[in-house]
Short mmCIF file of C-alpha atoms and ligand atoms in Angstrom, two decimals:
data_model
loop_
_atom_site.label_atom_id
_atom_site.label_comp_id
_atom_site.label_asym_id
_atom_site.label_seq_id
_atom_site.Cartn_x
_atom_site.Cartn_y
_atom_site.Cartn_z
CA VAL A 1 21.49 -20.74 26.39
CA ARG A 2 21.00 -18.45 29.77
CA GLU A 3 18.15 -16.13 29.08
CA ALA A 4 18.30 -13.84 32.32
CA GLY A 5 22.05 -12.97 33.61
CA GLY A 6 23.94 -10.42 34.56
CA ASN A 7 25.59 -10.77 31.67
CA LYS A 8 24.40 -8.01 28.56
CA ILE A 9 26.61 -9.56 25.54
CA VAL A 10 25.70 -12.83 26.32
CA SER A 11 21.61 -11.94 26.45
CA LEU A 12 22.48 -9.28 23.96
CA SER A 13 23.68 -12.59 21.46
CA THR A 14 20.34 -14.23 22.70
CA ALA A 15 18.39 -11.56 21.19
CA THR A 16 19.61 -11.32 18.17
CA HIS A 17 20.32 -15.24 17.60
CA LYS A 18 16.28 -15.38 18.23
CA ALA A 19 16.04 -12.74 15.48
CA LEU A 20 17.99 -14.66 13.15
CA ASN A 21 16.22 -17.46 14.35
CA ARG A 22 12.58 -16.25 13.63
CA LYS A 23 13.81 -14.64 10.24
CA ALA A 24 14.85 -17.84 9.08
CA LEU A 25 11.65 -19.38 9.94
CA ILE A 26 9.45 -16.46 8.50
CA GLU A 27 11.29 -16.79 5.09
CA LYS A 28 11.20 -21.07 5.30
CA ARG A 29 7.58 -20.84 6.10
CA LEU A 30 6.77 -18.10 3.45
CA LEU A 31 8.10 -19.92 0.60
CA GLN A 32 5.42 -22.42 1.59
CA ALA A 33 2.28 -20.08 2.29
CA LEU A 34 3.43 -18.12 -1.66
CA ASP A 35 3.19 -22.19 -2.71
CA GLN A 36 0.34 -22.88 -1.57
CA LYS A 37 -1.08 -19.33 -1.71
CA ASN A 38 -2.12 -19.09 2.03
CA LEU A 39 -1.91 -15.53 1.66
CA LYS A 40 -5.06 -12.86 1.78
CA VAL A 41 -5.63 -10.37 0.67
CA PHE A 42 -7.43 -7.61 2.53
CA TYR A 43 -9.36 -4.25 1.28
CA GLN A 44 -9.21 -1.08 2.25
CA PRO A 45 -12.12 1.69 0.82
CA GLN A 46 -11.12 5.21 0.13
CA ILE A 47 -13.86 6.96 -0.52
CA ASP A 48 -14.97 10.65 -2.24
CA ILE A 49 -14.82 12.68 0.30
CA VAL A 50 -18.00 14.71 -1.50
CA SER A 51 -20.19 11.92 -2.38
CA GLY A 52 -19.36 9.14 -0.05
CA HIS A 53 -18.82 6.68 -2.54
CA ILE A 54 -15.97 3.87 -2.37
CA ILE A 55 -13.40 5.40 -5.40
CA THR A 56 -10.74 2.67 -4.49
CA VAL A 57 -9.92 -0.17 -2.18
CA GLU A 58 -6.53 -0.63 -0.86
CA ALA A 59 -5.10 -4.35 -1.48
CA LEU A 60 -3.00 -5.06 1.76
CA VAL A 61 -1.35 -8.49 2.65
CA ARG A 62 -2.78 -10.69 5.56
CA TRP A 63 -0.46 -13.57 6.38
CA GLU A 64 -1.81 -16.37 9.26
CA ASP A 65 1.10 -18.64 9.28
CA GLU A 66 -0.01 -22.49 11.30
CA ILE A 67 3.26 -22.28 13.52
CA ILE A 68 4.01 -18.68 13.38
CA GLY A 69 0.66 -16.95 14.04
CA VAL A 70 -0.34 -13.52 12.57
CA VAL A 71 2.78 -11.99 10.80
CA SER A 72 2.01 -8.37 10.11
CA PRO A 73 2.73 -6.09 7.12
CA ASP A 74 5.30 -4.30 8.96
CA GLU A 75 7.42 -7.53 9.86
CA LEU A 76 6.77 -9.48 6.59
CA ILE A 77 7.57 -6.96 3.95
CA PRO A 78 11.23 -5.84 5.51
CA ILE A 79 12.01 -9.78 5.05
CA ALA A 80 10.67 -10.21 1.69
CA GLU A 81 12.44 -7.15 0.32
CA GLU A 82 15.71 -8.32 1.63
CA THR A 83 15.27 -12.34 0.73
CA GLY A 84 13.81 -11.70 -2.88
CA LEU A 85 10.42 -13.12 -1.57
CA ILE A 86 8.69 -9.76 -2.29
CA ASN A 87 8.44 -10.44 -5.68
CA ASN A 88 6.38 -13.75 -5.18
CA ILE A 89 4.16 -11.44 -2.64
CA GLY A 90 4.42 -8.70 -5.66
CA SER A 91 2.83 -11.43 -7.91
CA PHE A 92 0.13 -12.58 -5.89
CA MET A 93 -1.28 -9.74 -4.73
CA LEU A 94 -1.70 -8.72 -8.15
CA GLU A 95 -3.41 -11.30 -9.75
CA LYS A 96 -5.73 -11.50 -6.40
CA ALA A 97 -6.39 -7.83 -7.11
CA CYS A 98 -7.11 -7.78 -10.73
CA GLU A 99 -9.37 -11.47 -10.29
CA GLN A 100 -11.02 -8.75 -7.11
CA ALA A 101 -11.15 -6.13 -9.40
CA LEU A 102 -12.97 -7.67 -12.43
CA THR A 103 -15.16 -9.51 -9.89
CA TRP A 104 -16.64 -6.35 -8.80
CA LYS A 105 -16.64 -4.55 -11.94
CA LYS A 106 -18.85 -7.86 -13.29
CA ALA A 107 -21.12 -6.94 -10.61
CA GLY A 108 -21.75 -3.19 -11.78
CA TYR A 109 -19.26 -1.30 -9.57
CA ASP A 110 -16.90 0.40 -11.12
CA PHE A 111 -13.60 1.62 -9.12
CA LYS A 112 -9.76 0.81 -8.72
CA VAL A 113 -7.54 -1.44 -6.90
CA SER A 114 -4.70 -0.41 -5.61
CA ILE A 115 -1.45 -2.75 -5.04
CA ASN A 116 2.04 -1.50 -3.37
CA LEU A 117 4.56 -2.34 -5.10
CA SER A 118 7.72 -2.33 -3.85
CA VAL A 119 10.83 -0.89 -5.91
CA ARG A 120 13.13 -3.94 -5.91
CA GLU A 121 9.97 -5.34 -8.49
CA PHE A 122 10.47 -2.57 -10.61
CA ARG A 123 14.27 -3.73 -10.90
CA ASP A 124 13.23 -6.56 -13.03
CA LYS A 125 13.27 -4.88 -16.50
CA ASN A 126 10.38 -7.03 -17.36
CA MET A 127 7.98 -6.17 -14.22
CA ALA A 128 6.17 -3.42 -16.79
CA LYS A 129 5.22 -6.49 -19.03
CA SER A 130 4.03 -8.53 -16.24
CA ILE A 131 2.11 -6.55 -15.09
CA LEU A 132 0.38 -6.29 -18.33
CA ASN A 133 0.42 -9.80 -18.73
CA THR A 134 -1.79 -10.30 -15.60
CA LEU A 135 -4.27 -7.91 -16.39
CA ALA A 136 -4.45 -9.87 -19.81
CA LYS A 137 -4.64 -12.98 -18.37
CA THR A 138 -7.32 -12.14 -15.73
CA GLY A 139 -9.21 -9.73 -18.17
CA CYS A 140 -9.22 -6.63 -15.73
CA PRO A 141 -8.65 -3.40 -17.79
CA ALA A 142 -5.51 -1.45 -16.70
CA SER A 143 -7.85 1.54 -15.37
CA LEU A 144 -8.48 -0.37 -12.71
CA LEU A 145 -5.00 -1.32 -11.43
CA GLN A 146 -3.71 1.84 -9.79
CA ILE A 147 -0.45 1.31 -7.99
CA GLU A 148 1.13 2.87 -4.86
CA ILE A 149 4.97 3.42 -4.43
CA THR A 150 6.98 4.88 -1.59
CA GLU A 151 9.49 7.64 -1.51
CA LYS A 152 12.29 4.35 -1.16
CA PHE A 153 11.08 3.71 -4.19
CA ALA A 154 11.74 6.57 -6.59
CA LEU A 155 14.72 7.38 -4.87
CA GLU A 156 16.01 4.36 -7.00
CA ALA A 157 13.88 5.28 -9.83
CA GLU A 158 14.67 8.41 -10.27
CA ALA A 159 18.42 6.74 -10.54
CA ALA A 160 17.88 3.95 -12.65
CA SER A 161 15.75 5.62 -15.83
CA SER A 162 14.31 1.86 -16.53
CA ILE A 163 12.05 2.30 -13.73
CA ILE A 164 10.69 5.41 -14.88
CA GLN A 165 10.35 3.74 -18.66
CA GLN A 166 8.41 1.34 -17.40
CA MET A 167 5.91 3.43 -15.30
CA ARG A 168 5.57 5.39 -18.14
CA LYS A 169 4.72 2.55 -20.01
CA LEU A 170 1.87 1.28 -17.58
CA GLU A 171 0.65 5.32 -17.45
CA ASN A 172 -0.21 5.06 -21.38
CA GLU A 173 -2.01 2.00 -20.92
CA GLY A 174 -4.03 3.35 -18.15
CA ILE A 175 -2.54 2.25 -14.96
CA THR A 176 -2.27 5.17 -11.82
CA PHE A 177 0.33 5.53 -9.99
CA VAL A 178 0.17 6.95 -5.99
CA LEU A 179 3.06 8.10 -4.23
CA ASP A 180 2.46 6.91 -0.46
CA ASP A 181 3.26 8.19 2.33
CA PHE A 182 3.57 11.68 1.07
CA GLY A 183 5.53 14.17 3.47
CA THR A 184 7.51 11.66 5.43
CA GLY A 185 10.37 11.94 3.05
CA TYR A 186 13.63 14.26 2.11
CA GLY A 187 12.34 14.03 -1.66
CA SER A 188 8.63 13.88 -1.37
CA PHE A 189 8.29 17.42 -3.41
CA LYS A 190 11.09 16.46 -5.82
CA TYR A 191 9.28 13.21 -6.46
CA MET A 192 5.86 14.86 -7.08
CA GLN A 193 7.49 16.56 -10.48
CA ILE A 194 9.95 13.82 -11.63
CA LEU A 195 7.54 10.81 -11.99
CA PRO A 196 3.92 9.97 -13.53
CA ILE A 197 1.97 10.19 -10.19
CA ASP A 198 -1.36 10.43 -10.58
CA THR A 199 -2.22 10.58 -7.10
CA LEU A 200 -0.55 12.45 -3.77
CA LYS A 201 -1.55 10.34 -0.44
CA ILE A 202 -0.72 12.18 2.90
CA ASP A 203 0.80 10.10 5.21
CA GLN A 204 -0.99 8.86 8.20
CA THR A 205 1.25 10.74 10.59
CA PHE A 206 -0.28 14.19 9.69
CA THR A 207 -3.95 12.92 9.59
CA SER A 208 -3.02 11.58 13.37
CA SER A 209 -1.44 15.00 14.81
CA LEU A 210 -4.26 17.16 12.92
CA LEU A 211 -6.22 18.22 15.73
CA LYS A 212 -3.68 18.92 17.91
CA SER A 213 -1.42 20.70 16.22
CA GLU A 214 -2.37 23.66 14.03
CA LYS A 215 0.80 23.86 12.16
CA THR A 216 0.81 20.46 11.22
CA GLN A 217 -3.64 21.96 10.04
CA LYS A 218 -1.71 24.26 8.01
CA LEU A 219 0.96 21.94 6.65
CA MET A 220 -2.09 19.76 5.65
CA HIS A 221 -4.28 22.14 3.70
CA GLY A 222 -1.09 23.15 1.96
CA MET A 223 -0.06 20.43 1.28
CA VAL A 224 -3.41 19.02 -0.48
CA GLN A 225 -3.56 22.83 -2.42
CA LEU A 226 -0.11 22.10 -3.62
CA GLY A 227 -1.22 18.84 -4.51
CA LYS A 228 -3.95 20.02 -6.46
CA SER A 229 -2.31 23.09 -8.38
CA MET A 230 -0.01 20.35 -9.92
CA GLY A 231 -3.31 18.42 -11.23
CA LEU A 232 -2.84 15.47 -8.74
CA LYS A 233 -5.79 13.87 -6.90
CA VAL A 234 -4.76 13.68 -2.78
CA VAL A 235 -6.15 11.23 -0.34
CA ALA A 236 -5.61 11.60 3.08
CA GLU A 237 -5.27 8.03 4.97
CA GLY A 238 -5.09 7.25 8.53
CA VAL A 239 -8.44 9.07 9.43
CA GLU A 240 -9.93 8.21 12.57
CA THR A 241 -12.73 10.64 13.51
CA ALA A 242 -15.59 12.55 12.08
CA GLU A 243 -12.99 15.81 13.58
CA GLN A 244 -10.22 14.83 11.36
CA ALA A 245 -12.64 14.08 8.35
CA LYS A 246 -14.32 17.35 8.50
CA LEU A 247 -10.93 19.20 8.29
CA LEU A 248 -9.98 17.68 5.33
CA VAL A 249 -13.04 18.84 3.74
CA THR A 250 -12.77 22.18 4.19
CA TYR A 251 -9.26 22.23 2.83
CA GLY A 252 -9.99 20.55 -0.38
CA CYS A 253 -9.09 16.70 -0.41
CA ASP A 254 -10.17 14.36 -2.72
CA ALA A 255 -10.76 11.35 -0.76
CA MET A 256 -9.79 9.74 2.83
CA GLN A 257 -9.03 6.41 3.78
CA GLY A 258 -8.57 5.09 7.16
CA PHE A 259 -10.52 3.53 10.26
CA TYR A 260 -13.25 6.12 10.50
CA ILE A 261 -14.29 4.57 7.14
CA SER A 262 -13.60 1.13 7.73
CA LYS A 263 -10.49 -1.04 8.44
CA PRO A 264 -9.17 -3.44 6.21
CA VAL A 265 -11.78 -5.91 5.70
CA THR A 266 -12.46 -9.19 2.91
CA PRO A 267 -13.89 -8.74 -0.20
CA GLU A 268 -16.55 -10.19 1.13
CA GLU A 269 -17.27 -7.60 3.79
CA ILE A 270 -16.26 -5.25 0.82
CA THR A 271 -19.21 -5.92 -1.28
CA THR A 272 -21.55 -5.93 1.59
CA LEU A 273 -20.25 -2.41 2.64
CA LEU A 274 -20.49 -1.38 -1.54
CA VAL A 275 -24.43 -2.52 -1.51
CA GLN A 276 -24.97 -1.03 1.57
CA LYS A 277 -23.30 2.70 0.14
CA GLN A 278 -23.13 2.39 -3.11
CA SER A 279 -27.14 1.28 -4.25
P1 C2E B 1 0.78 1.62 4.02
O1 C2E B 1 0.90 0.93 2.09
O2 C2E B 1 0.85 2.67 4.35
O3 C2E B 1 -1.16 0.67 4.19
C1 C2E B 1 -1.42 1.28 5.49
C2 C2E B 1 -1.38 1.04 6.88
O4 C2E B 1 -1.57 1.90 7.66
C3 C2E B 1 -2.19 -0.35 7.17
O5 C2E B 1 -1.08 -1.08 7.63
C4 C2E B 1 -3.51 -0.22 7.19
O6 C2E B 1 -3.94 -1.61 8.01
C5 C2E B 1 -2.64 0.87 7.94
N1 C2E B 1 -4.65 1.88 8.58
C6 C2E B 1 -5.26 1.97 7.59
N2 C2E B 1 -6.36 3.20 8.10
C7 C2E B 1 -5.55 3.76 9.63
C8 C2E B 1 -5.55 4.37 10.48
O7 C2E B 1 -6.83 5.06 10.55
N3 C2E B 1 -5.55 4.37 11.48
C9 C2E B 1 -3.99 3.48 11.66
N4 C2E B 1 -3.08 3.48 13.05
N5 C2E B 1 -3.69 2.45 10.80
C10 C2E B 1 -4.36 2.72 9.24
P2 C2E B 1 -0.84 -2.67 7.34
O8 C2E B 1 -1.79 -3.12 6.61
O9 C2E B 1 0.25 -3.76 8.70
O10 C2E B 1 0.45 -2.62 6.02
C11 C2E B 1 1.42 -1.51 6.63
C12 C2E B 1 2.56 -1.32 5.68
O11 C2E B 1 3.14 -2.54 4.90
C13 C2E B 1 1.71 -0.45 4.36
O12 C2E B 1 1.73 0.86 4.58
C14 C2E B 1 2.05 -1.23 3.44
O13 C2E B 1 3.80 -0.45 3.40
C15 C2E B 1 3.08 -2.58 3.59
N6 C2E B 1 2.80 -3.25 2.75
C16 C2E B 1 1.03 -3.96 2.96
N7 C2E B 1 0.73 -4.74 2.31
C17 C2E B 1 1.58 -4.92 1.14
C18 C2E B 1 1.98 -5.58 0.05
O14 C2E B 1 0.79 -6.22 -0.76
N8 C2E B 1 3.02 -5.42 -0.30
C19 C2E B 1 4.16 -4.64 -0.21
N9 C2E B 1 5.22 -4.28 -1.54
N10 C2E B 1 3.89 -3.98 0.65
C20 C2E B 1 2.54 -3.54 1.83
CA1 CA B 2 -0.41 2.05 0.53
CA1 CA B 3 0.76 4.91 3.57
CA1 CA B 4 2.69 3.59 5.92
#
């Protein structure tokens, strides 16, 4: 195959071909990685903005394949959603998160573990049941589990009553839901009203432009107040600097997450952080 050449059509189709090959390879290797439980879970702490205590840790999938190397979640998740392997990633993450939450609880630390679930997983009418089964199997209390959903999820949930019913069922058991990437879509304000949401997580694009734009500051302040006035907890993500954190305190934000506190790390490193911060 000729890589460089004057012919645009040829190089475009080569690129497409490469992308398809990579996708097929990722799918094949992912299947094997899931089979051998070769995926890892990293955790990123979220701290109470006043006390500085870790109140939640977010579970984020990590995968380094022997052949492909590191595959970032931004590449992995869309392929997994397309191929249906997202269901396998979801059950892997859920089980790991529950086990880990229980380990921390037994060590005397009570905080939630938050997992990201995609709407495709909730198309399965038995999703709520299988989440509750995993809790029972691992012995993890429902109150330690949090589920982050995005607007894409919310959009589909609105149209499918079975998804909302499953969310309600889980909420009744004590699981909480977070509306992630809040403020980025068209329906944010609608979904915060119709879905059983406990927390708004304001998208990191707002945090990152906070110091550059007075308009963003007003918007952020407004979103925090709106969330609070509706009885929701409000979290800011992508906090990278002390200046950003300072502003968020003045807005009355409940919690924050981001590199300023810690990047996503191994469970062992979280335990070390806990010993430093929380004892
Ligand atoms: P997200 O749920 O919005 O997660 C936040 C992402 O921002 C994470 O990227 C995290 O590492 C990154 N991040 C955290 N703090 C900062 C910061 O201060 N600055 C910057 N620039 N970035 C920060 P990651 O781990 O690469 O995940 C990307 C996305 O992939 C996630 O976005 C989530 O939508 C998806 N994802 C990750 N793990 C899973 C999973 O297990 N299941 C599903 N369904 N989706 C997942
Ligand atoms: Ca998230
Ligand atoms: Ca997010
Ligand atoms: Ca995101």
